[in-house]
Amino acid sequence: MHAILESEPRAADPQKTKKMINLVPVAISWGVLLAIYVGLRLYQQAFAFKYGLDSTSPEFATYWLTLFKVEVPLIFGVGFAIWAYLWLTRDKNLDKIDAETELRRYFSLVAWFLLYTFSFLWIASFFGESDASWHQTVIRDTALTPSHIVVFYACIPLYIILGVSSLLYATTRIPKFSKGYSVPLIMAVLGPGLILPNLGYNEWGHAFWLTEEIFSHPLHWGFPVLGWTGFALGGVLLQATMRMAELFKEIDGANLAKA
Amino acid sequence: MTDNDQAILAAAEMSPRIARYSRTFDYLIVVIAAFLVWSVTHIHFLLFAGDWDFFIDWKDRQYWILITPIVSIMSAAAFQAIFWSLFRLPIGATASALLFLIGVWIVRYHSWEGMAYFPLSLVVPATGLVGAMALDCILVLSRSWVITAVFGGVIYGLSFFPTNWIYLAPYFQPAEHMGEMASVADIIGYVFPRSGTPEYIRIIERGTLRTFGDSANWVSAFFSAFVCIFAYSVFWLMGVAACTPKYIPVGYRFKELYGAKIDAGAV
Amino acid sequence: MSKILKKATLLVLAATTLLFSLMDQAAFAHGERATEPYIRTRTVHWYDVTWSTDALNVNDTVTVQGKFHLLNDWPDSVSLPNLVFLSNGSPGAVMTRVESYINEIPARQSTKGLIIGRDYDFKLVMKARKVGQWHLHPVMNIHGAGAVVGPGEWITVSGNEADFKDPLTTLTGNKIDDLQTFGVSRVQMWQFGFGLIAAVWILWWLRRPLIISRWLVVQKGRENLLITPMDDKVAAGLLVLLAMVVLVGYTRTTSEFPELVPLQSGSLSAPPLPKPPHAVEVKFKRAEYDVPGRSMRLSVEMTNTSDQPVSVGEFTTANLRFINKSLPAAVAAVSSKFPKELVPRNGLVIDNPEPLAPGESRLVNLDTTDAAWEVERLVSFLSNVDSRMGGLLFFYDGKGNRSMSEVYGPIVPVFKKTI
């Protein structure tokens, strides 16, 4: 767990050029996420049309409500544990870290973003459009469809966990992000996160306004507008670039002095 | 490494070691950017214009040709702005269109066909890829987003119809069905039933008042080209605005909670 | 921490395996009970629905036909049937639609201007595509209100899915082998080609030093290093290439397909059927739903306006058919092939079985007791803002002639019998 949360490689011989990032934890995390997503998709293949079309049937309760009741606390439970870990192990001596450590932490932040953006892909593209194939095919009788239980209540919590973790990692490990709230970082984490509460509007609209499903309907525009906050990762990249360029100089300067 | 690459590294004053770090960072950012561009483009398009792209029997002369370019140029412009304004990389629009197209095909296979039994002929997508490449090329040649907005926007809007017509035209051959004439696209939409998608839900042309010599498609393409200029401009500016590297001071309360250890001498 | 993660993963895997092992092949309902009861009991009433077969091979067809009546007590919150589309309910395109008609008018397009209080007939011809057991319903989509699902019959499809074909010959004489695959490879080939060019363009840029180095160079105002004269040439070349490809491609396509048509839209009018025989005036008095008894009781005043004595034979609502079993004509009207789950066992019990004489007026209490009220999710009368119900009553005279009357009114949930 520690390796996943802190993906910086351990410092070995300081004379050698060290690897800036250890991608093994990222690969493992991708593997776990991939297993979850593929598992959920296979589960849909097996049970979505079979038991997921009538929300009052006992089979629906067994196969779909159970999944819903398990996944939400499980994902948020693991998430809270990760957040707590990141906060409790925060670096209180950020003023004293050297340039190379700080640089390495930027790479670790990048590792977090590798997970965050990977997890966002599954809802925004893979399961997102898949939800359209569900709505266009069947008659909606609940907000908790087999499609929604996966796309909204598994995929969204997963990327919220990873987004907030990225934010927490930056805040608790990297001086710049600890001294000031990064506006683009907060936007890039908070915006997609708000898609979850936006579901309230969506489901309200479908309960009282719209029985038919047009994906491009204004009722759905909250999702893409909040998705636009993803553009703000450009700002985060700029913040990282600005600081890393300084760190590069410092490291090079120190090396020159050593030489 | 080309001479130009070396000149760039020299201008950036990077030692070989730092250049290696920087290259590692490049690779990682390319992956993150690909995920991001793919995600944001897809969710953006899905909920503003998805329906016209899902089904062959939504690809009409009035709205499909108008709306698809307008919506897809938005994310193309925003990503172009980010990569160009920060790094002078003219790939944002192409990456947006390409990754979106890849994502769309994955879902058409795994979900539309794989789960709901719809044949691919019902759910073939269109693409703004040609227009997107043109946007990137014009940005390179002009080095100016305003010129790209005006000329690129127009080309983007205008090129969408003829580009996609090359391979979608066969779906608009006439056929007879129940004593009525219908396009093959209409018949495909009819034959493979979508319980949640009644015919009347299609937002398509319900009749032309003036066909302008049967050129209704081109009329829509021209109007689209016009709107694309503004859609591009607004989203370019949004992309630039998103790259603001602003920090807000965390404040006393946060510092207290954080409990940072600060040397007495440093205070 | 990693142990916990491992355990959690194992737990999830174990739970998934368990769920998969619990899976059986039984067939289940699929959303036909999704619509609110007041919509199902007060809008479209399906009757005389038949399925030509319940077992067929891939490529064989089944015809579903029957009639529907639009109830006068149409709910406020449901859009009027000004624009409707006759469809079918199924989990994806497991069956394909061959033909559909409302009153013999083709229903490929939507139908406009249906009249409340009138009757229409419909016909759906479906062709088997996917092997399995599928519930086949007629569905009436009402613009702004959604789907009102008709009765469903389980259809067993066997054979080989790979044999399914849907050929078509266009009016210009082009033969299409199969609509499922038509045109797909052409789309994929072109889009792959464009995609390849796009990938080369992106790689052309990504092979160089990128993020921090380029940013630093931009900061130093050395843009000439970042976009070289060679890049200009490549960009210009690509623009010309794209223009040529699109121009040539488009021109060749338009000459390859000189006769093309736009998507066909516009709705069709279908005049209603002549009014069916109407032998009995029905005046609604009271309706109550006995919650513990699962019984809907109806009190109505009936006046026979015909010249023959008539008896109540059937009460139908929300696709359920409550049959008066003491009346042979009513029992005979239910085909042995009609889905059993839609014909509640207890049927329709009438407090006075004597036929209603011509001109006679009588208060009649009708009792429909069955678990079907709950199974079909019709008891959320209790949670609706518009707690009314409606249905059709069928009457038979001594010669077996059938007539039909609407009945509708408020429904009161009760916990002990009052009528």
CSV table of N, CA, C and O in Angstrom, one decimal, chain C residues 4 36 44 63 80 120 178 185 196 203 210 228 291 313-314 402:
chain,number,residue,atom,x,y,z
C,4,ILE,N,-5.1,-6.0,3.6
C,4,ILE,CA,-6.5,-5.6,3.6
C,4,ILE,C,-7.0,-5.5,2.2
C,4,ILE,O,-8.1,-6.0,1.8
C,36,GLU,N,-46.0,3.9,-14.5
C,36,GLU,CA,-46.9,4.2,-13.4
C,36,GLU,C,-48.3,3.6,-13.6
C,36,GLU,O,-48.8,3.7,-14.7
C,44,VAL,N,-53.7,3.7,-22.8
C,44,VAL,CA,-53.9,2.8,-23.9
C,44,VAL,C,-54.3,1.4,-23.4
C,44,VAL,O,-53.6,0.8,-22.6
C,63,THR,N,-46.2,-12.7,-36.1
C,63,THR,CA,-47.0,-11.5,-36.3
C,63,THR,C,-47.8,-11.3,-35.0
C,63,THR,O,-48.5,-12.2,-34.5
C,80,LEU,N,-51.1,14.1,-24.6
C,80,LEU,CA,-52.2,13.5,-25.4
C,80,LEU,C,-51.5,12.7,-26.6
C,80,LEU,O,-50.4,13.1,-27.0
C,120,TYR,N,-58.2,1.5,-32.4
C,120,TYR,CA,-57.3,1.4,-33.5
C,120,TYR,C,-56.9,-0.1,-33.6
C,120,TYR,O,-56.8,-0.7,-32.5
C,178,ASP,N,-26.8,-7.8,-46.6
C,178,ASP,CA,-27.2,-7.9,-45.2
C,178,ASP,C,-27.2,-6.5,-44.6
C,178,ASP,O,-26.1,-5.9,-44.5
C,185,SER,N,-17.6,-1.8,-43.5
C,185,SER,CA,-16.2,-1.9,-43.8
C,185,SER,C,-15.8,-0.6,-44.6
C,185,SER,O,-14.6,-0.2,-44.4
C,196,LEU,N,-4.9,7.0,-39.5
C,196,LEU,CA,-3.4,6.7,-39.7
C,196,LEU,C,-2.7,8.0,-40.0
C,196,LEU,O,-1.6,8.3,-39.4
C,203,LEU,N,2.6,11.8,-34.1
C,203,LEU,CA,4.0,11.3,-33.8
C,203,LEU,C,5.1,12.2,-34.4
C,203,LEU,O,6.2,12.3,-33.8
C,210,LEU,N,9.6,17.6,-25.4
C,210,LEU,CA,8.2,18.2,-25.4
C,210,LEU,C,8.0,19.2,-24.3
C,210,LEU,O,8.4,20.4,-24.5
C,228,THR,N,9.7,24.5,-37.3
C,228,THR,CA,10.8,24.7,-38.2
C,228,THR,C,10.2,24.8,-39.6
C,228,THR,O,9.0,24.5,-39.8
C,291,VAL,N,-56.3,-3.5,0.4
C,291,VAL,CA,-54.9,-3.7,0.5
C,291,VAL,C,-54.5,-5.1,1.0
C,291,VAL,O,-53.8,-5.8,0.3
C,313,GLY,N,-68.8,-9.8,-19.2
C,313,GLY,CA,-67.9,-10.9,-19.5
C,313,GLY,C,-66.5,-10.7,-19.1
C,313,GLY,O,-65.8,-11.7,-18.7
C,314,GLU,N,-66.0,-9.5,-19.1
C,314,GLU,CA,-64.6,-9.3,-18.9
C,314,GLU,C,-64.3,-7.9,-18.4
C,314,GLU,O,-65.0,-6.9,-18.9
C,402,ARG,N,-70.2,-9.1,-28.9
C,402,ARG,CA,-69.5,-8.4,-27.8
C,402,ARG,C,-69.7,-6.9,-27.9
C,402,ARG,O,-69.7,-6.4,-29.1
